[in-house]
Short mmCIF file of C-alpha atoms in Angstrom, two decimals:
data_model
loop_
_atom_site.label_atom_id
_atom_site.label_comp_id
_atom_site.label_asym_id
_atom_site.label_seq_id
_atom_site.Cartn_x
_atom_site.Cartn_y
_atom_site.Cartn_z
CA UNK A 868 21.41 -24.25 8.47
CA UNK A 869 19.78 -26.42 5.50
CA UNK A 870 16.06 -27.75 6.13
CA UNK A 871 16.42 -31.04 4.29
CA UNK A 872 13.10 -32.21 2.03
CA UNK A 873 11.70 -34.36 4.98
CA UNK A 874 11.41 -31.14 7.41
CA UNK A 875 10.41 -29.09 4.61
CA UNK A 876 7.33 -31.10 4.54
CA UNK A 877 6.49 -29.71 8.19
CA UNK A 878 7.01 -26.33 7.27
CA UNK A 879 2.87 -25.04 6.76
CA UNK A 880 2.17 -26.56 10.65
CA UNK A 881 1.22 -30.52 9.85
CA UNK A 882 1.98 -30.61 13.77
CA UNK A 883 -0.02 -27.76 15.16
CA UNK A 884 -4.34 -28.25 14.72
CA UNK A 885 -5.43 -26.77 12.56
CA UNK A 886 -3.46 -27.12 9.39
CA UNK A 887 -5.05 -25.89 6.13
CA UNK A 888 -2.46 -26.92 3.76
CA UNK A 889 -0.38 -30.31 4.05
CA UNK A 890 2.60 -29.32 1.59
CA UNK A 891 5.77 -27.71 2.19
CA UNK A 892 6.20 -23.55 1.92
CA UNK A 893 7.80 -23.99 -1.28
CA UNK A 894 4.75 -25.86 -2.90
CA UNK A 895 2.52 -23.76 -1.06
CA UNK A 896 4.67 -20.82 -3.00
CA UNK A 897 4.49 -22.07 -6.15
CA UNK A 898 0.45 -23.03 -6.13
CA UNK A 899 0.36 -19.33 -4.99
CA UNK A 900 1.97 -18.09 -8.33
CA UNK A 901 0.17 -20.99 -10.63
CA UNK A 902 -3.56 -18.53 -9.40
CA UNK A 903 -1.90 -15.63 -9.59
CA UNK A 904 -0.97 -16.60 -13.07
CA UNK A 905 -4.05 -18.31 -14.18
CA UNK A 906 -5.74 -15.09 -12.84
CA UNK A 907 -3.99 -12.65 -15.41
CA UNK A 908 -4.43 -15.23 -17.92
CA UNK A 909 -7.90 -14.58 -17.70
CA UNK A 910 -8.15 -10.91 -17.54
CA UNK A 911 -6.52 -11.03 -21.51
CA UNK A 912 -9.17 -10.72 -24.64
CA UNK A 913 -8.94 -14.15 -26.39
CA UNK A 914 -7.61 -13.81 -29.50
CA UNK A 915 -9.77 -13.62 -32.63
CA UNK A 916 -9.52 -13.87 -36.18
CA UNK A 917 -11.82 -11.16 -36.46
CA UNK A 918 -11.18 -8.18 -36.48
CA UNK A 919 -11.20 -6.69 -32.62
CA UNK A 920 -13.98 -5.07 -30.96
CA UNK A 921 -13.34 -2.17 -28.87
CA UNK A 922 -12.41 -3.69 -25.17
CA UNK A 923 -13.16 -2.08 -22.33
CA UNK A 924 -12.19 -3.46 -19.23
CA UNK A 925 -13.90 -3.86 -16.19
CA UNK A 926 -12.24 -0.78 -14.16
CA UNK A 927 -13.59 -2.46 -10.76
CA UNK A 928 -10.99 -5.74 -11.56
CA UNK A 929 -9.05 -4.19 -13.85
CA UNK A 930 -7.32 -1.48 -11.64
CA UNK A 931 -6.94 -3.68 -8.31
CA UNK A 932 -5.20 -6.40 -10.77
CA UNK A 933 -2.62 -4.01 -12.18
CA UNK A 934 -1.96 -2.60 -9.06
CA UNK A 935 -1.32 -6.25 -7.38
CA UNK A 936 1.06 -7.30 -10.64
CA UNK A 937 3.31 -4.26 -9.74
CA UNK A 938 4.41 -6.48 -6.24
CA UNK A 939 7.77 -8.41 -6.67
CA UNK A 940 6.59 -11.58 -4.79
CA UNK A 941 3.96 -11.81 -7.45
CA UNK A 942 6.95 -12.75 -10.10
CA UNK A 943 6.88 -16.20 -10.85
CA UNK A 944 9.20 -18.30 -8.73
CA UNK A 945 10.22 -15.03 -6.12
CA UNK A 946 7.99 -16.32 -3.72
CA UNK A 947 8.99 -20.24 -3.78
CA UNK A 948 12.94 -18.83 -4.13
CA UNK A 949 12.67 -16.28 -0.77
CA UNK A 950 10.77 -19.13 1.27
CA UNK A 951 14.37 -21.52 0.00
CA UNK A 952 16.71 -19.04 1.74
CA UNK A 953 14.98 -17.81 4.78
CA UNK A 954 13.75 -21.57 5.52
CA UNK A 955 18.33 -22.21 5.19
CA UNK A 956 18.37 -19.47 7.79
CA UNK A 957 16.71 -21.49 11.03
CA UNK A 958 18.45 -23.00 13.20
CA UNK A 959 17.32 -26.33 14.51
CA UNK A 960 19.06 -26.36 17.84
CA UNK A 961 18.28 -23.24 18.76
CA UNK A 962 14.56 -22.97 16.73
CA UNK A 963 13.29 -26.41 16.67
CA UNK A 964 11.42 -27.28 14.02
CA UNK A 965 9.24 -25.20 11.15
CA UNK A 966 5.58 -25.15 11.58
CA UNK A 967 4.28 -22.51 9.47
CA UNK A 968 5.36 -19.74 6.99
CA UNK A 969 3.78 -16.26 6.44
CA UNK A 970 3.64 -13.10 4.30
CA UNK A 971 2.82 -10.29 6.55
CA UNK A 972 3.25 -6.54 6.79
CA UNK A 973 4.61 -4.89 9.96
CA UNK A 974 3.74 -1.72 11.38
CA UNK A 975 5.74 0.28 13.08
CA UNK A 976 5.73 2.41 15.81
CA UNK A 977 5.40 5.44 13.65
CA UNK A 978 3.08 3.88 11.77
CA UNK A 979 4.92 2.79 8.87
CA UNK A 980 4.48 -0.40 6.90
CA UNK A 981 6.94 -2.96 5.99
CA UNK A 982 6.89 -6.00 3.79
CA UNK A 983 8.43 -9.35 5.98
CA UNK A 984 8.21 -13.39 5.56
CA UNK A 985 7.25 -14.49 9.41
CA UNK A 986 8.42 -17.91 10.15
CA UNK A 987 7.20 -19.58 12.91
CA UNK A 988 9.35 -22.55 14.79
CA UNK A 989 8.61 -24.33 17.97
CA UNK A 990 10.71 -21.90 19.70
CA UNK A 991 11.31 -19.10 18.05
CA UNK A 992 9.15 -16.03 15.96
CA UNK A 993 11.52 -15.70 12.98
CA UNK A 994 11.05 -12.31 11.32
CA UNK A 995 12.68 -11.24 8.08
CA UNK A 996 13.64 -8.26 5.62
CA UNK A 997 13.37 -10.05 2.44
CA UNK A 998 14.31 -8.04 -0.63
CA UNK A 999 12.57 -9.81 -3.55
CA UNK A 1000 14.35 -7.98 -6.00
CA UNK A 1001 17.93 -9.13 -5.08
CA UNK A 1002 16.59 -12.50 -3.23
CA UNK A 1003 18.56 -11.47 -0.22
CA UNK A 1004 17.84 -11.71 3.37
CA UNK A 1005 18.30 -8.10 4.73
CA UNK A 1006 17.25 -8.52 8.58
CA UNK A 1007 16.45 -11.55 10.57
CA UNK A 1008 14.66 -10.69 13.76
CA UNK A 1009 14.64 -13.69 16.40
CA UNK A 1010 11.94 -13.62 19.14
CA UNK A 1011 12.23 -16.73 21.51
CA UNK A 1012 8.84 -17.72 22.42
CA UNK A 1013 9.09 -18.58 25.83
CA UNK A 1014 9.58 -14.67 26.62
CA UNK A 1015 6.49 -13.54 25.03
CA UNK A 1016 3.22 -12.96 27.56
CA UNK A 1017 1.15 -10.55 25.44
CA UNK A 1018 -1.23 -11.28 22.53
CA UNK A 1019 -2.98 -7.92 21.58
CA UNK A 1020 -5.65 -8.07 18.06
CA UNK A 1021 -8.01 -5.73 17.48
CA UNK A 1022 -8.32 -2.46 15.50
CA UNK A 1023 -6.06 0.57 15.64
CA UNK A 1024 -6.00 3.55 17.63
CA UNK A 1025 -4.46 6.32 17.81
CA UNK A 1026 -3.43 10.10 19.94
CA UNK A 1027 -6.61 12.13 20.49
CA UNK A 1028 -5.36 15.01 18.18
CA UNK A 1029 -2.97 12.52 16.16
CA UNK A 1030 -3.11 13.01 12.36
CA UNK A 1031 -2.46 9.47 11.30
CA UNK A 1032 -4.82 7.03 11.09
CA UNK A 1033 -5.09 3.27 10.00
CA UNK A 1034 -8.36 1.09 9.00
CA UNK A 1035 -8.66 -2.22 9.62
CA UNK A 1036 -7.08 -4.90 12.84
CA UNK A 1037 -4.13 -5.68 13.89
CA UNK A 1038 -1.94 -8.02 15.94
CA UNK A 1039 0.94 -7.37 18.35
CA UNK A 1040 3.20 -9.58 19.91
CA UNK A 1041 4.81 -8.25 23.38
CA UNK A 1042 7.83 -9.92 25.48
CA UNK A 1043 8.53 -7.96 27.82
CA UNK A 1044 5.67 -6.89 30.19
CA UNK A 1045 7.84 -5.34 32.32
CA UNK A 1046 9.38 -2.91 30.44
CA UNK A 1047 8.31 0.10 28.44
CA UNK A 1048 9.11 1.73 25.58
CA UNK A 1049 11.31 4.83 26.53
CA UNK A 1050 10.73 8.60 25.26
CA UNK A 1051 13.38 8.62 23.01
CA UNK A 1052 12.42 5.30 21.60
CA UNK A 1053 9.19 6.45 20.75
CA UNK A 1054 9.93 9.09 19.47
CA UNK A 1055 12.62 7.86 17.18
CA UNK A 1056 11.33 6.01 13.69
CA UNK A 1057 14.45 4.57 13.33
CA UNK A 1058 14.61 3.05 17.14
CA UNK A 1059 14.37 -0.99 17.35
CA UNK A 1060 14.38 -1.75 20.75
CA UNK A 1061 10.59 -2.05 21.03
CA UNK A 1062 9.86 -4.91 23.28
CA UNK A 1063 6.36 -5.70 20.91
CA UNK A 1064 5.69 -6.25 16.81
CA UNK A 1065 2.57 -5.38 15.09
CA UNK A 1066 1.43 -7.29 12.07
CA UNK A 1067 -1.18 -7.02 9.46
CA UNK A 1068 -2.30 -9.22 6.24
CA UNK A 1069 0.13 -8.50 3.42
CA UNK A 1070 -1.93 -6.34 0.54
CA UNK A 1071 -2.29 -9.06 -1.70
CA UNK A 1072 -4.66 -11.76 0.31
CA UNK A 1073 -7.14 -10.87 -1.48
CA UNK A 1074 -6.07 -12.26 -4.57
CA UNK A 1075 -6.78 -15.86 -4.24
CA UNK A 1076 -7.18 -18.37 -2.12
CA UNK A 1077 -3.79 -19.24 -1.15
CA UNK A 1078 -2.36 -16.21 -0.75
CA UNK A 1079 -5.52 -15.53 1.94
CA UNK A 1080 -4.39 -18.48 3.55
CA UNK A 1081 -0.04 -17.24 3.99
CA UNK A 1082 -1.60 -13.53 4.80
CA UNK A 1083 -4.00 -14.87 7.78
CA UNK A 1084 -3.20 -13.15 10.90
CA UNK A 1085 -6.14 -14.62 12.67
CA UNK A 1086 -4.64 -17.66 12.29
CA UNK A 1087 -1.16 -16.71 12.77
CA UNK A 1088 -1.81 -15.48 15.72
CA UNK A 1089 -3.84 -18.47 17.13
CA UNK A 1090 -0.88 -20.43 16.28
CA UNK A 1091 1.65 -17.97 18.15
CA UNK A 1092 -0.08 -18.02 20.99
CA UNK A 1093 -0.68 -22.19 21.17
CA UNK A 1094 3.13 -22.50 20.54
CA UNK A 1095 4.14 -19.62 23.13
CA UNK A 1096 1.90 -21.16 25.81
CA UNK A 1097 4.03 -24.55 25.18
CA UNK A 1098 7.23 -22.91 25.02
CA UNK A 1099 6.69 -21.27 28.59
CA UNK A 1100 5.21 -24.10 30.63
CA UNK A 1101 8.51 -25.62 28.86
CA UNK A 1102 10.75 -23.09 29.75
CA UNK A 1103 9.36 -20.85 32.26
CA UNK A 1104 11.25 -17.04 32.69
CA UNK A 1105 12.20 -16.74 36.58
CA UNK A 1106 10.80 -14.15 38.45
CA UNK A 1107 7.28 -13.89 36.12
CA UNK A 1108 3.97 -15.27 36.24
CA UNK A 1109 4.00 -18.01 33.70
CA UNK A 1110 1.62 -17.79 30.50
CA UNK A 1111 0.34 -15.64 28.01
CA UNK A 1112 -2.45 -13.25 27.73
CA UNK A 1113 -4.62 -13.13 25.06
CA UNK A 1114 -6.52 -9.50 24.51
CA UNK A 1115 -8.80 -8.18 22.48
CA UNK A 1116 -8.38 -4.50 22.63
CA UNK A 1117 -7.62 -1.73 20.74
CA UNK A 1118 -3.67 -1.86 18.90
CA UNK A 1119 -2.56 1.33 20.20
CA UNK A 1120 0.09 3.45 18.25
CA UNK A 1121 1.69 6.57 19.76
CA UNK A 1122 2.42 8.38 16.70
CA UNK A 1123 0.66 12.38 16.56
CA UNK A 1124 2.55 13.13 13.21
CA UNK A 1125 2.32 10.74 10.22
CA UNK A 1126 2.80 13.07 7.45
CA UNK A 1127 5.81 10.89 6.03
CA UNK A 1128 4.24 7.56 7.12
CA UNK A 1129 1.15 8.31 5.10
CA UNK A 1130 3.08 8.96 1.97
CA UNK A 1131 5.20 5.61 2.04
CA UNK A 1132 1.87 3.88 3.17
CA UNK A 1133 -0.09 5.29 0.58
CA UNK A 1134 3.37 4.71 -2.20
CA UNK A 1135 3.57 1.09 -0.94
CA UNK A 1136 6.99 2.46 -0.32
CA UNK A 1137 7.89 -0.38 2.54
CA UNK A 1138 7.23 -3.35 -0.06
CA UNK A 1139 9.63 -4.43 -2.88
CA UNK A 1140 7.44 -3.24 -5.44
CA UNK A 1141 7.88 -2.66 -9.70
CA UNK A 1142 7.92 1.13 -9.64
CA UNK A 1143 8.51 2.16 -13.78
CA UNK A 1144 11.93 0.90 -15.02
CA UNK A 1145 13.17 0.64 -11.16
CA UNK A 1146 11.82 -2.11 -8.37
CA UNK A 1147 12.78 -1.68 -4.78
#
């Protein structure tokens, strides 16, 4: 369904306290790219008539920089274009309106990350497989809001004996507090009936301002929660207690081998990333 320009202007959460930044995704998108731009600009020797001195760059900016030009959403205009089509893909009636865009990275239950745009609506948790190479929606994941009563941050854990590990927090979103994952669900990589989804900042928040601001789960997940609370006292689930939990506690994955999880973390393999002459 098209978003015309007026409920565009909703889209980074001018109705949910706090709000950071009054535009729409798309400008948000494209004042992303004008940093990230301005940044590289910056990093280049101005040019001399002279003739040039050796130039050595500082290998503590340098590095990080080239490593954070080698992600697709980075490209000029990918970021504004992929926030276009997955903001055609809501659906009013059933999502209500658009309060706020993100760029996140999921985690698996095997402890594998993956690249997504998070959308989130008055009703629904609007998850999606972008690919920034193509500008195609892969996978939309809807998660009505009214079902979920579980907010879990903190930082990762892990099996006593497990061999993959993970720095840093995370946040998880259950639905389903009744029901647990099965045995062949966890131990299946490829299973998605999970009834939770972890999330962490996207790798490049760090690079300015505004990209901190669409990769910050502390803020994404104080507005999931204010916007789940409304959506159950609006429509409550019979048969369950009303509400939802907020918890700080550990994020708990079950995984005991990672062996192929820590080479596609550590090869940014789940992100549409520049990779020589090929990008996927």
């Amino acid at each position: 369904m098209m978003v015309d320009t007026e409920e565009a202007a909703a889209v980074t959460g001018a109705q949910v306290e706090p709000v950071e930044h009054p535009l729409s995704p798309v400008e948000i998108a494209e004042e992303a790219e004008d940093v990230a731009a301005s940044k590289e600009t910056k990093q280049r020797p101005e040019e001399s008539r002279e003739p040039p001195a050796i130039y050595l760059p500082d290998t503590e900016t340098a590095l990080p920089l080239f490593k954070m030009k080698r992600f697709l959403v980075l490209r000029p205009g990918t970021l504004t274009q992929a926030i276009a089509d997955i903001t055609r893909l809501v659906d009013k009636q059933m999502d209500g309106n658009i309060l706020r865009v993100w760029l996140l990275s999921e985690v698996d239950h095997w402890n594998n990350e993956k690249e997504r745009l998070v959308i989130v609506t008055e009703q629904s948790l609007l998850v999606f497989k972008y690919d920034f190479l193509m500008f195609n929606c892969e996978q939309l994941q809807r998660i009505p809001l009214h079902f979920v009563d579980r907010i879990a941050y903190g930082n990762f854990s892990f099996p006593k004996y497990s061999l993959p590990s993970r720095e840093g927090e995370g946040v998880r979103v259950h639905w389903d507090r009744q029901r647990e994952p099965s045995f062949t669900s966890r131990w299946n990589p490829f299973a998605t009936d999970m009834p939770f989804i972890t999330f962490i900042p996207h790798p490049v928040q760090a690079l300015c301002s505004t990209y901190n601001s669409l990769c910050d789960i502390s803020a994404f997940r104080d507005l999931v929660l204010e916007v789940a609370q409304k959506a159950n006292a609006a429509k409550p689930v019979p048969g369950r207690a009303n509400g939802v939990l907020l918890l700080n506690q550990p994020v708990h994955i079950d995984a005991s081998l990672g062996a192929m999880a820590n080479f596609g973390n550590g090869n940014k393999l789940g992100y549409s990333m520049a990779r020589g002459n090929l990008g996927f």
